[in-house]
């Protein structure tokens, strides 16, 4: 999988800046924008669209990163925006674009983008909180330096082929404390593949059309690929969130008490993922890398669903998970979106992945939203296992969903597989089998002290699991589609349907096979594998098979997962699996095990196969639904359709 390296940002974020992020005061300096739309015919392609935006800096903080843009050359129109309105201080938008700061500095989801950074791909779909672009303050230069600053801004626009009329209009309103950004049309293999499915073709469009006059500014932004929306649609940072971020940044940068390990927990729909992205971006303003451990197998950030992983994050996280699927430094395929049926194996997997954390850089740990009943007890086990230095607990102010997870609560309360101090003692957790960490009778379970930080979300519908923007199953499908998008060519062109791509041929006796989530008779194993999503794994044991195979494992191994693929077909005569995967050949040589879990290929991939005449493979309407394991394609409920207008099957 391709991974673009970004240089670490050298801008810092102060305490005052974090507090200022909550509101935009009318007393702040105004922000003026000048936008330019390019002519698509200039380069003979409708992709050549961009706009220049001038932002008047406000007293807000910093954070940054990017990827290289092309040099655009096109004619365009310029429009001056009225700077007298407070709403003009922030550009909140949905859509996708490539952002480059030509002069000054701007902030996006906590990350500061300065003029020395290359272009940054930005994704703000309607399924998530809209992103907001804000100008950042800089040191006031002496009057003598104004000429040099104007020359620098003019030279930056020239280097990116901004035409003279646009440059003149921007420079006419130039001031030393402004920021000038270039917005370009963005097209990636992942988004092309995603939008090629009819149910998702309007994925980046706003859910509701705002009742406002369509201005020239809206036309320019639309030509780039974004739609301006109300600042109320953007991220709402509460006071408690500001205080938590402030303390975590200080702890991670100073490291007075060792390298911090931050565990983020809370019920569903309380903003854990958004908090994690914001924290990562803020830390990347000061640190070259941040470690991220994913323990939420139902809503993963950097991998397809069903995984526990450890990732080294060096790039800003400026979009939902499907936009930044990448290969972690360590990953295990659990194979299900819930661990309720096998919590012991889940803890074993978490312990295995956590053992590869080197404790050299700060670690952020994401956890599941299952915090009721046994889920809360499992979370206590997880905290004892990982021994975080800081716990960020996201919950409503009434604490009805879960109790405060203080050090005393963790110390004395029983877990699902461990006991509190009042009942028994348990030795320090180590790496090994499940029996190695289970608490023997008569031993102490003294959990290390941690700093508990409370975050009370204030966005609409916070804490109400049934009021999410999009159902979690759709978000999981999006991550899988984002992963499969890496099969597409990086060159701009038509999207290739998956059935047109050439798969790998894998002999039966070259890989072991295991179905994780259920028992399957050996005679039916190939029916289960065909047209399935599989984890491509590496077990330490050598695969030895005297026959032509297949090789079936009797137990689910805890092993490294190197990626994923689709079993497009099974050739019983030649004893071959046909597997479609974006995993590079150098890694495929290490694969000797296929793990099949309950994660399914998205329905839109099977139903929307282009160029197929007659019956669609793997899809039928003539079937007995009383057979165990069969079922109709899921239909979206009416209330979900009202919230998200994509007609997702």
PDB file of C-alpha atoms in Angstrom, residues 293-294 308-310 330-332 348-357:
ATOM      1  CA  UNK A 293      -3.158   1.339  19.099  1.00  0.00           C
ATOM      2  CA  UNK A 294      -6.571   0.301  17.839  1.00  0.00           C
ATOM      3  CA  UNK A 308      -6.313  -4.936  16.648  1.00  0.00           C
ATOM      4  CA  UNK A 309      -3.324  -2.942  15.408  1.00  0.00           C
ATOM      5  CA  UNK A 310      -0.404  -0.710  16.339  1.00  0.00           C
ATOM      6  CA  UNK A 330       1.759  -4.725  13.893  1.00  0.00           C
ATOM      7  CA  UNK A 331      -1.720  -6.084  13.193  1.00  0.00           C
ATOM      8  CA  UNK A 332      -3.763  -9.133  14.212  1.00  0.00           C
ATOM      9  CA  UNK A 348      -4.744 -12.294  24.143  1.00  0.00           C
ATOM     10  CA  UNK A 349      -4.692 -10.416  20.835  1.00  0.00           C
ATOM     11  CA  UNK A 350      -4.474  -7.021  22.563  1.00  0.00           C
ATOM     12  CA  UNK A 351      -1.618  -8.249  24.746  1.00  0.00           C
ATOM     13  CA  UNK A 352       0.263  -9.619  21.728  1.00  0.00           C
ATOM     14  CA  UNK A 353      -0.002  -6.350  19.794  1.00  0.00           C
ATOM     15  CA  UNK A 354       0.818  -4.185  22.820  1.00  0.00           C
ATOM     16  CA  UNK A 355       4.015  -6.169  23.443  1.00  0.00           C
ATOM     17  CA  UNK A 356       5.496  -4.562  20.295  1.00  0.00           C
ATOM     18  CA  UNK A 357       5.123  -1.029  21.622  1.00  0.00           C
TER      19      UNK A 357
END
